[in-house]
């Protein structure tokens, strides 16, 4: 109000002084004419500024640097201030929204906001992945229409219990999700999803492992326990029977001992996180030991060859490599019928060093190949047990290979034989001065 009087009275006073001076100088007619002219000029200026303000409001942007003067400067100044404030607020909101969207996209958990009718209002990329949906197309769709599962629909309708709901085989995939509903407002709820597929698989592997170990130990324990009962009952056994009983007890305890030793060695390998040591292990002596071992196990039943006088060395752990290679050799002897052929070989292939054990044994049907290195996986359980197998040998080989940045490659044909290749990368090979890596048709050791 004070400003209004200041502005209006100031303008009137200026007009009166100006017209009085004109009247005094040129007469009252000119005085009145100049007053009218002054008032008309003031009105024209205000109209012009009103028009400018109107234009600015219409374009929603101030004309930069425009200095109208007087009260209009204040009006425009304030509008500029308001505009700047609104822009800053908008920028802050944009930043916050962007931050929220970035956080939502980075979240490993899925988040879906749904309304009371389970319609999708918003979701993050993890939720899109978990449910196989796309926000762009599926916004507004009912979640229970997309995920047709009676228990899931019931869970969404029931009041929040604080307990997660487990949804398995989501939309026909292997995915398992843990879901939790969180109320957001009167008519919005948030569904948080967590991928538990790997956790469930690990849990299943753990359960299978415990069941397998118990199963493997139960049979020999039952046999040994049964014989001990018989002996405690004071039953008289003739000398031949006694020998048979004691020899069975010995072989069953040996079986349990093998199992425990292999379990311990597997657990040691699995708990190693550092890479294998890089001491150079000469290949030739290892292969000669393996060759002797194969001859000993075979007891003359197989034709065994060793192509192994290379001067290469492997950078790694001798005991681990020996354990892996001997498992492959033992298997070749165990799964090759008498009269079959077994070849041990070390060769270089594009810089890699490859240790192969080739046999002309029973072979492996292709559907079993991908699972052979799983703990306790056997193609023929009875045959494996008969020949003293624990089902852990190839799992150990795989762990040793991983520890040496190497790979186990298996090729096999049922009835024709198998080849197990342990491929060591060039980075773990120290080539000999003269590389005598032999050709397959030049046997250096052989046993028939
Ligand atoms: P196992 O102690 O039963 O031999 P492994 O882990 O060493 O356990 O091998 C897993 C399975 O792979 C064996 O039970 C057998 O069915 C198959 N297998 C391994 N080596 C050979 C081979 N040389 N020839 C045929 N089958 C093999």
Coordinates of C-alpha atoms and ligand atoms in Angstrom, one line a residue:
X1 CA 0.0 0.0 0.0
X2 CA 2.8 2.3 1.0
X3 CA 4.5 1.5 -2.3
X4 CA 1.3 2.1 -4.2
X5 CA 1.0 5.6 -2.8
X6 CA 4.6 6.3 -3.4
X7 CA 4.4 5.2 -7.0
X8 CA 1.0 6.9 -7.8
X9 CA 1.6 10.1 -5.8
X10 CA 5.2 10.4 -7.2
X11 CA 3.8 10.1 -10.8
X12 CA 1.0 12.6 -10.1
X13 CA 3.4 15.1 -8.4
X14 CA 5.8 14.9 -11.4
X15 CA 2.9 15.4 -13.8
X16 CA 1.5 18.4 -11.8
X17 CA 5.0 20.1 -11.5
X18 CA 5.6 19.6 -15.2
X19 CA 2.1 21.0 -16.3
X20 CA 2.4 23.9 -13.8
X21 CA 5.8 24.8 -15.3
X22 CA 4.3 24.6 -18.8
X23 CA 1.2 26.7 -17.7
X24 CA 3.5 29.4 -16.2
X25 CA 5.6 29.5 -19.4
X26 CA 3.0 29.1 -22.1
X27 CA -0.4 29.6 -20.5
X28 CA -3.0 27.3 -18.9
X29 CA -4.1 25.7 -22.2
X30 CA -0.6 24.3 -22.8
X31 CA -0.4 23.4 -19.1
X32 CA -3.6 21.2 -19.4
X33 CA -2.5 19.8 -22.7
X34 CA 0.9 18.8 -21.3
X35 CA -0.8 17.2 -18.3
X36 CA -3.0 15.2 -20.6
X37 CA 0.0 14.2 -22.7
X38 CA 1.9 13.2 -19.6
X39 CA -1.0 11.0 -18.3
X40 CA -1.4 9.5 -21.8
X41 CA 2.3 8.7 -22.0
X42 CA 2.2 7.0 -18.5
X43 CA -0.9 5.0 -19.5
X44 CA 0.8 4.0 -22.8
X45 CA 3.9 2.9 -20.9
X46 CA 1.9 0.8 -18.4
X47 CA -0.1 -0.8 -21.3
X48 CA 3.1 -1.6 -23.1
X49 CA 4.5 -3.2 -19.9
X50 CA 1.3 -5.1 -19.3
X51 CA 1.5 -6.5 -22.9
X52 CA 5.2 -7.5 -22.3
X53 CA 4.2 -9.2 -19.0
X54 CA 1.4 -11.0 -20.8
X55 CA 3.7 -12.1 -23.6
X56 CA 6.2 -13.4 -21.0
X57 CA 3.6 -15.3 -19.1
X58 CA 2.3 -16.8 -22.3
X59 CA 5.9 -17.9 -23.3
X60 CA 6.7 -18.8 -19.7
X61 CA 10.1 -17.2 -19.9
X62 CA 11.4 -13.8 -19.0
X63 CA 13.0 -11.6 -21.6
X64 CA 16.5 -11.5 -20.3
X65 CA 18.0 -8.2 -19.5
X66 CA 14.7 -6.3 -19.9
X67 CA 14.7 -3.3 -17.5
X68 CA 11.3 -1.6 -17.6
X69 CA 12.0 0.8 -14.6
X70 CA 9.7 1.9 -11.8
X71 CA 7.3 -0.5 -10.1
X72 CA 7.4 -2.7 -13.2
X73 CA 11.1 -3.5 -12.5
X74 CA 10.0 -4.9 -9.1
X75 CA 7.1 -6.9 -10.7
X76 CA 9.4 -8.3 -13.4
X77 CA 12.2 -8.9 -10.8
X78 CA 9.9 -10.9 -8.6
X79 CA 8.6 -12.9 -11.4
X80 CA 12.2 -13.7 -12.5
X81 CA 12.9 -14.7 -8.9
X82 CA 9.8 -17.0 -8.8
X83 CA 10.8 -18.5 -12.2
X84 CA 14.4 -19.2 -11.0
X85 CA 13.1 -20.7 -7.8
X86 CA 10.6 -22.9 -9.8
X87 CA 13.4 -24.0 -12.1
X88 CA 15.7 -24.9 -9.2
X89 CA 12.9 -26.9 -7.6
X90 CA 12.2 -28.7 -10.8
X91 CA 16.0 -29.5 -11.3
X92 CA 16.1 -30.8 -7.8
X93 CA 13.1 -33.0 -8.4
X94 CA 14.6 -34.2 -11.7
X95 CA 17.9 -35.1 -10.0
X96 CA 16.0 -36.9 -7.2
X97 CA 13.9 -38.8 -9.8
X98 CA 17.1 -39.7 -11.8
X99 CA 18.8 -40.9 -8.6
X100 CA 15.8 -43.0 -7.6
X101 CA 15.6 -44.5 -11.1
X102 CA 19.4 -45.3 -11.1
X103 CA 19.1 -46.9 -7.6
X104 CA 16.0 -48.9 -8.8
X105 CA 17.9 -50.1 -11.9
X106 CA 21.0 -51.1 -9.9
X107 CA 18.9 -53.0 -7.2
X108 CA 19.5 -56.8 -7.5
X109 CA 16.1 -57.2 -6.0
X110 CA 13.0 -56.7 -8.1
X111 CA 10.5 -54.0 -7.0
X112 CA 7.0 -53.8 -8.5
X113 CA 4.4 -51.2 -7.4
X114 CA 0.8 -52.4 -7.8
X115 CA -2.6 -51.0 -7.1
X116 CA -5.4 -52.6 -5.1
X117 CA -6.5 -54.5 -8.2
X118 CA -2.9 -55.9 -8.7
X119 CA -2.3 -53.7 -11.7
X120 CA 1.3 -52.8 -12.4
X121 CA 2.1 -49.1 -11.8
X122 CA 5.8 -49.3 -11.9
X123 CA 8.7 -51.8 -11.7
X124 CA 12.5 -51.8 -11.9
X125 CA 14.6 -53.8 -14.5
X126 CA 15.2 -56.7 -12.0
X127 CA 11.5 -57.2 -11.6
X128 CA 11.1 -57.1 -15.4
X129 CA 13.7 -59.9 -15.6
X130 CA 12.3 -61.9 -12.7
X131 CA 8.7 -61.9 -14.1
X132 CA 9.6 -61.8 -17.8
X133 CA 7.6 -58.5 -18.3
X134 CA 8.3 -55.2 -19.9
X135 CA 7.1 -52.1 -18.1
X136 CA 6.4 -50.2 -21.3
X137 CA 4.0 -52.8 -22.5
X138 CA 2.7 -54.3 -19.3
X139 CA 2.0 -51.1 -17.3
X140 CA -1.6 -51.3 -16.2
X141 CA -1.8 -55.1 -16.7
X142 CA -2.9 -57.2 -13.8
X143 CA 0.1 -59.1 -12.2
X144 CA -2.1 -62.1 -11.4
X145 CA -3.1 -62.2 -15.1
X146 CA 0.6 -62.3 -16.1
X147 CA 1.6 -64.7 -13.3
X148 CA -1.1 -67.3 -13.3
X149 CA -0.6 -69.1 -10.0
X150 CA -3.5 -69.6 -7.6
X151 CA -1.4 -69.4 -4.4
X152 CA 0.4 -66.3 -5.6
X153 CA -3.0 -64.6 -6.3
X154 CA -4.1 -65.6 -2.8
X155 CA -0.9 -64.2 -1.3
X156 CA -1.4 -60.9 -3.0
X157 CA -4.9 -60.6 -1.6
X158 CA -4.2 -61.7 1.9
X159 CA -3.0 -59.1 4.5
X160 CA 0.8 -58.8 4.8
X161 CA 2.1 -61.5 7.1
X162 CA 5.8 -60.6 7.1
X163 CA 6.5 -64.1 5.7
X164 CA 7.9 -64.3 2.2
X165 CA 6.1 -66.3 -0.5
X166 CA 8.2 -68.7 -2.6
X167 CA 7.3 -68.8 -6.3
X168 CA 9.0 -71.6 -8.2
X169 CA 9.2 -72.3 -12.0
X170 CA 8.2 -68.7 -12.7
X171 CA 6.4 -68.6 -16.1
X172 CA 7.8 -72.0 -17.0
X173 CA 11.5 -71.1 -16.3
X174 CA 13.8 -72.6 -13.7
X175 CA 13.7 -69.4 -11.7
X176 CA 12.7 -69.5 -8.0
X177 CA 11.7 -66.2 -6.4
X178 CA 11.1 -65.2 -2.8
X179 CA 8.4 -62.5 -2.7
X180 CA 7.4 -60.1 0.0
X181 CA 4.5 -57.6 -0.2
X182 CA 4.9 -54.2 1.5
X183 CA 2.0 -51.8 1.9
X184 CA 2.8 -48.3 0.5
X185 CA -0.5 -46.3 0.9
X186 CA -4.3 -46.8 0.9
X187 CA -4.3 -48.1 -2.7
X188 CA -0.7 -49.0 -3.5
X189 CA 1.5 -51.9 -2.5
X190 CA 5.1 -52.8 -3.3
X191 CA 6.1 -56.3 -4.2
X192 CA 9.8 -57.1 -3.5
X193 CA 11.3 -60.1 -5.4
X194 CA 14.5 -61.9 -4.6
X195 CA 16.1 -64.5 -6.9
X196 CA 16.8 -67.6 -4.8
X197 CA 17.4 -70.0 -7.7
X198 CA 21.1 -70.5 -6.9
X199 CA 20.5 -70.7 -3.2
X200 CA 17.9 -73.5 -3.7
X201 CA 20.3 -75.3 -6.0
X202 CA 23.1 -75.1 -3.5
X203 CA 20.8 -76.3 -0.7
X204 CA 19.8 -79.2 -2.9
X205 CA 23.4 -80.1 -3.7
X206 CA 24.2 -80.0 0.1
X207 CA 21.2 -82.2 0.9
X208 CA 22.2 -84.7 -1.9
X209 CA 25.8 -84.7 -0.6
X210 CA 24.8 -85.5 2.9
X211 CA 22.4 -88.2 1.7
X212 CA 25.1 -89.7 -0.6
X213 CA 27.8 -89.8 2.1
X214 CA 25.4 -91.4 4.5
X215 CA 24.3 -93.9 1.9
X216 CA 27.9 -94.7 0.9
X217 CA 28.9 -95.3 4.5
X218 CA 25.8 -97.2 5.5
X219 CA 26.4 -100.3 3.4
X220 CA 30.0 -101.1 4.5
X221 CA 29.0 -100.2 8.1
X222 CA 26.1 -102.6 8.0
X223 CA 28.3 -105.4 6.6
X224 CA 31.0 -104.9 9.2
X225 CA 28.5 -104.4 12.0
X226 CA 26.7 -107.7 11.0
X227 CA 29.9 -109.7 11.1
X228 CA 30.9 -108.2 14.5
X229 CA 27.4 -109.3 15.8
X230 CA 28.0 -112.8 14.5
X231 CA 31.4 -113.0 16.2
X232 CA 30.1 -111.6 19.5
X233 CA 27.3 -114.1 19.5
X234 CA 30.0 -116.7 19.8
X235 CA 29.1 -118.4 16.6
X236 CA 31.9 -120.8 15.7
X237 CA 33.3 -120.3 12.2
X238 CA 35.6 -122.7 10.5
X239 CA 39.0 -121.3 9.4
X240 CA 38.0 -120.7 5.8
X241 CA 34.8 -118.9 6.8
X242 CA 36.8 -116.8 9.3
X243 CA 39.2 -115.8 6.6
X244 CA 36.3 -114.8 4.3
X245 CA 34.6 -112.8 7.0
X246 CA 37.8 -111.0 8.0
X247 CA 38.7 -110.3 4.4
X248 CA 35.2 -108.8 3.7
X249 CA 35.5 -106.7 6.8
X250 CA 38.9 -105.5 5.6
X251 CA 37.7 -104.6 2.2
X252 CA 34.6 -102.8 3.6
X253 CA 36.8 -100.7 6.0
X254 CA 39.1 -100.0 3.2
X255 CA 36.2 -98.7 1.2
X256 CA 35.1 -96.4 4.0
X257 CA 38.7 -95.2 4.4
X258 CA 39.0 -94.5 0.7
X259 CA 35.7 -92.6 0.8
X260 CA 36.8 -90.5 3.8
X261 CA 40.2 -89.8 2.3
X262 CA 38.6 -88.6 -1.0
X263 CA 36.1 -86.5 0.8
X264 CA 38.9 -84.8 2.8
X265 CA 40.9 -84.2 -0.3
X266 CA 37.9 -82.8 -2.2
X267 CA 37.1 -80.6 0.7
X268 CA 40.7 -79.3 0.9
X269 CA 40.6 -78.6 -2.8
X270 CA 37.3 -76.8 -2.6
X271 CA 38.4 -74.6 0.2
X272 CA 41.5 -73.4 -1.6
X273 CA 41.1 -69.9 -2.9
X274 CA 44.7 -69.0 -3.8
X275 CA 45.9 -70.2 -7.3
X276 CA 48.1 -73.3 -7.3
X277 CA 51.8 -72.8 -6.6
X278 CA 54.1 -72.3 -9.6
X279 CA 56.9 -74.7 -8.8
X280 CA 57.9 -76.5 -12.0
X281 CA 56.9 -80.2 -12.0
X282 CA 58.7 -82.2 -14.7
X283 CA 56.1 -84.1 -16.7
X284 CA 58.2 -87.1 -17.6
X285 CA 58.8 -88.6 -14.1
X286 CA 55.1 -88.1 -13.2
X287 CA 54.0 -90.0 -16.3
X288 CA 56.4 -92.8 -15.7
X289 CA 55.0 -93.2 -12.2
X290 CA 51.5 -93.3 -13.6
X291 CA 52.6 -95.8 -16.2
X292 CA 54.0 -98.1 -13.4
X293 CA 50.8 -97.6 -11.4
X294 CA 48.6 -98.5 -14.4
X295 CA 50.6 -101.7 -14.9
X296 CA 50.3 -102.6 -11.3
X297 CA 46.5 -102.1 -11.3
X298 CA 46.0 -103.9 -14.5
X299 CA 48.0 -106.9 -13.5
X300 CA 48.7 -107.7 -17.1
X301 CA 45.1 -107.6 -18.2
X302 CA 45.6 -104.6 -20.6
X303 CA 47.8 -103.4 -23.3
X304 CA 49.2 -100.2 -21.8
X305 CA 51.4 -97.6 -23.6
X306 CA 52.9 -94.4 -22.4
X307 CA 54.1 -91.7 -24.8
X308 CA 55.8 -89.5 -22.3
X309 CA 59.4 -88.5 -22.6
X310 CA 58.8 -84.8 -22.9
X311 CA 61.1 -82.4 -21.1
X312 CA 58.2 -80.0 -20.3
X313 CA 57.3 -79.0 -16.8
X314 CA 54.0 -77.9 -15.4
X315 CA 53.8 -75.0 -12.9
X316 CA 51.6 -76.3 -10.1
X317 CA 51.3 -78.6 -7.2
X318 CA 52.8 -82.0 -7.7
X319 CA 50.6 -83.8 -5.2
X320 CA 47.4 -82.4 -6.7
X321 CA 48.4 -83.1 -10.3
X322 CA 49.4 -86.6 -9.3
X323 CA 46.1 -87.2 -7.6
X324 CA 44.1 -85.9 -10.6
X325 CA 46.1 -87.8 -13.2
X326 CA 46.1 -91.1 -11.2
X327 CA 42.3 -90.8 -10.9
X328 CA 42.1 -90.8 -14.7
X329 CA 44.5 -93.7 -15.0
X330 CA 42.7 -95.7 -12.3
X331 CA 39.3 -95.2 -14.1
X332 CA 40.8 -96.3 -17.4
X333 CA 41.9 -99.5 -15.9
X334 CA 38.7 -100.0 -14.0
X335 CA 36.3 -99.3 -16.9
X336 CA 38.3 -101.2 -19.6
X337 CA 37.6 -104.9 -19.9
X338 CA 40.6 -107.3 -20.0
X339 CA 42.4 -107.3 -23.4
X340 CA 41.6 -103.6 -23.9
X341 CA 44.2 -100.9 -24.7
X342 CA 45.1 -97.9 -22.6
X343 CA 47.4 -95.1 -23.7
X344 CA 48.9 -92.3 -21.5
X345 CA 50.2 -89.4 -23.4
X346 CA 51.6 -85.9 -22.9
X347 CA 51.5 -83.6 -26.0
X348 CA 51.6 -79.9 -26.9
X349 CA 48.7 -78.4 -28.7
X350 CA 48.8 -74.7 -29.7
X351 CA 51.1 -74.0 -26.7
X352 CA 48.9 -75.8 -24.2
X353 CA 50.1 -79.0 -22.6
X354 CA 47.6 -81.9 -22.7
X355 CA 47.7 -85.0 -20.7
X356 CA 45.4 -87.7 -22.1
X357 CA 44.3 -91.1 -21.0
X358 CA 42.7 -93.0 -23.8
X359 CA 41.1 -96.3 -23.3
X360 CA 39.2 -98.8 -25.4
X361 CA 36.8 -99.5 -22.5
X362 CA 33.0 -99.6 -22.0
X363 CA 32.6 -95.9 -22.9
X364 CA 30.0 -93.4 -21.6
X365 CA 26.6 -92.6 -23.2
X366 CA 26.6 -88.9 -24.3
X367 CA 23.7 -87.9 -21.9
X368 CA 26.0 -88.6 -18.9
X369 CA 29.0 -86.6 -20.1
X370 CA 27.9 -83.2 -18.7
X371 CA 27.3 -84.6 -15.2
X372 CA 30.3 -86.9 -14.8
X373 CA 32.3 -84.4 -12.6
X374 CA 29.5 -84.0 -10.1
X375 CA 30.2 -85.5 -6.7
X376 CA 28.9 -89.1 -6.5
X377 CA 27.6 -89.1 -10.1
X378 CA 28.1 -92.5 -11.7
X379 CA 26.9 -94.0 -14.9
X380 CA 26.7 -97.5 -13.5
X381 CA 26.5 -97.4 -9.7
X382 CA 26.9 -101.1 -9.2
X383 CA 30.0 -101.4 -11.5
X384 CA 31.6 -98.4 -9.8
X385 CA 31.2 -99.9 -6.4
X386 CA 32.3 -103.4 -7.6
X387 CA 35.6 -101.9 -8.8
X388 CA 36.1 -99.9 -5.6
X389 CA 34.9 -96.5 -6.9
X390 CA 33.7 -93.7 -4.6
X391 CA 32.1 -91.5 -7.3
X392 CA 34.4 -88.7 -6.2
X393 CA 37.4 -89.2 -8.6
X394 CA 36.3 -87.0 -11.4
X395 CA 35.0 -84.3 -9.0
X396 CA 38.6 -84.2 -7.6
X397 CA 40.1 -84.0 -11.1
X398 CA 37.8 -81.1 -11.9
X399 CA 38.8 -79.2 -8.8
X400 CA 42.5 -79.8 -9.5
X401 CA 42.0 -78.6 -13.1
X402 CA 40.3 -75.4 -11.9
X403 CA 43.0 -74.8 -9.4
X404 CA 45.6 -75.0 -12.2
X405 CA 43.6 -72.8 -14.6
X406 CA 43.2 -76.0 -16.7
X407 CA 40.3 -77.9 -18.2
X408 CA 39.1 -81.5 -18.2
X409 CA 37.8 -82.5 -21.7
X410 CA 36.0 -85.8 -22.1
X411 CA 35.1 -87.6 -25.3
X412 CA 33.6 -91.0 -25.3
X413 CA 31.6 -93.5 -27.3
X414 CA 29.7 -96.4 -25.6
X415 CA 31.3 -99.7 -26.4
X416 CA 34.4 -98.1 -28.1
X417 CA 36.2 -96.2 -25.3
X418 CA 36.9 -92.9 -23.8
X419 CA 39.5 -90.1 -23.8
X420 CA 40.0 -87.9 -20.8
X421 CA 42.2 -84.9 -21.6
X422 CA 43.6 -82.6 -18.9
X423 CA 44.5 -79.4 -20.7
X424 CA 47.1 -77.1 -19.0
X425 CA 47.3 -73.6 -20.4
X426 CA 50.5 -72.3 -21.9
X427 CA 51.0 -69.9 -19.0
X428 CA 51.5 -72.9 -16.7
X429 CA 54.0 -74.8 -19.0
X430 CA 57.7 -74.5 -18.9
X431 CA 58.9 -76.0 -22.2
X432 CA 62.0 -78.2 -22.1
X433 CA 65.3 -77.2 -23.8
X434 CA 64.6 -79.8 -26.5
X435 CA 61.0 -80.7 -26.8
X436 CA 60.7 -84.3 -27.6
X437 CA 56.9 -84.5 -27.4
X438 CA 56.3 -87.8 -29.1
X439 CA 53.9 -88.7 -31.9
X440 CA 51.1 -91.1 -31.0
X441 CA 52.6 -93.9 -33.1
X442 CA 56.0 -93.8 -31.3
X443 CA 55.4 -95.6 -28.0
X444 CA 58.2 -95.2 -25.5
X445 CA 57.0 -97.5 -22.8
X446 CA 54.6 -100.3 -23.3
X447 CA 53.1 -103.2 -21.4
X448 CA 50.9 -106.0 -22.8
Ligands
LIG1 P1 34.0 -93.6 -9.7 O1 34.7 -93.7 -8.4 O2 32.6 -94.2 -9.6 O3 34.8 -94.1 -10.8 P2 34.5 -91.1 -10.9 O4 34.1 -89.7 -10.4 O5 35.9 -91.3 -11.0 O6 33.8 -92.1 -9.9 O7 33.8 -91.3 -12.2 C1 32.4 -91.1 -12.3 C2 31.8 -92.0 -13.3 O8 32.3 -91.8 -14.6 C3 32.1 -93.5 -13.1 O9 31.2 -94.0 -12.1 C4 31.9 -94.1 -14.4 O10 30.6 -94.4 -14.6 C5 32.3 -93.0 -15.4 N1 33.7 -93.1 -15.9 C6 34.8 -92.5 -15.4 N2 35.9 -92.8 -16.1 C7 35.5 -93.7 -17.1 C8 36.1 -94.4 -18.2 N3 37.4 -94.3 -18.4 N4 35.3 -95.2 -18.9 C9 34.0 -95.3 -18.7 N5 33.3 -94.7 -17.7 C10 34.1 -93.9 -16.9

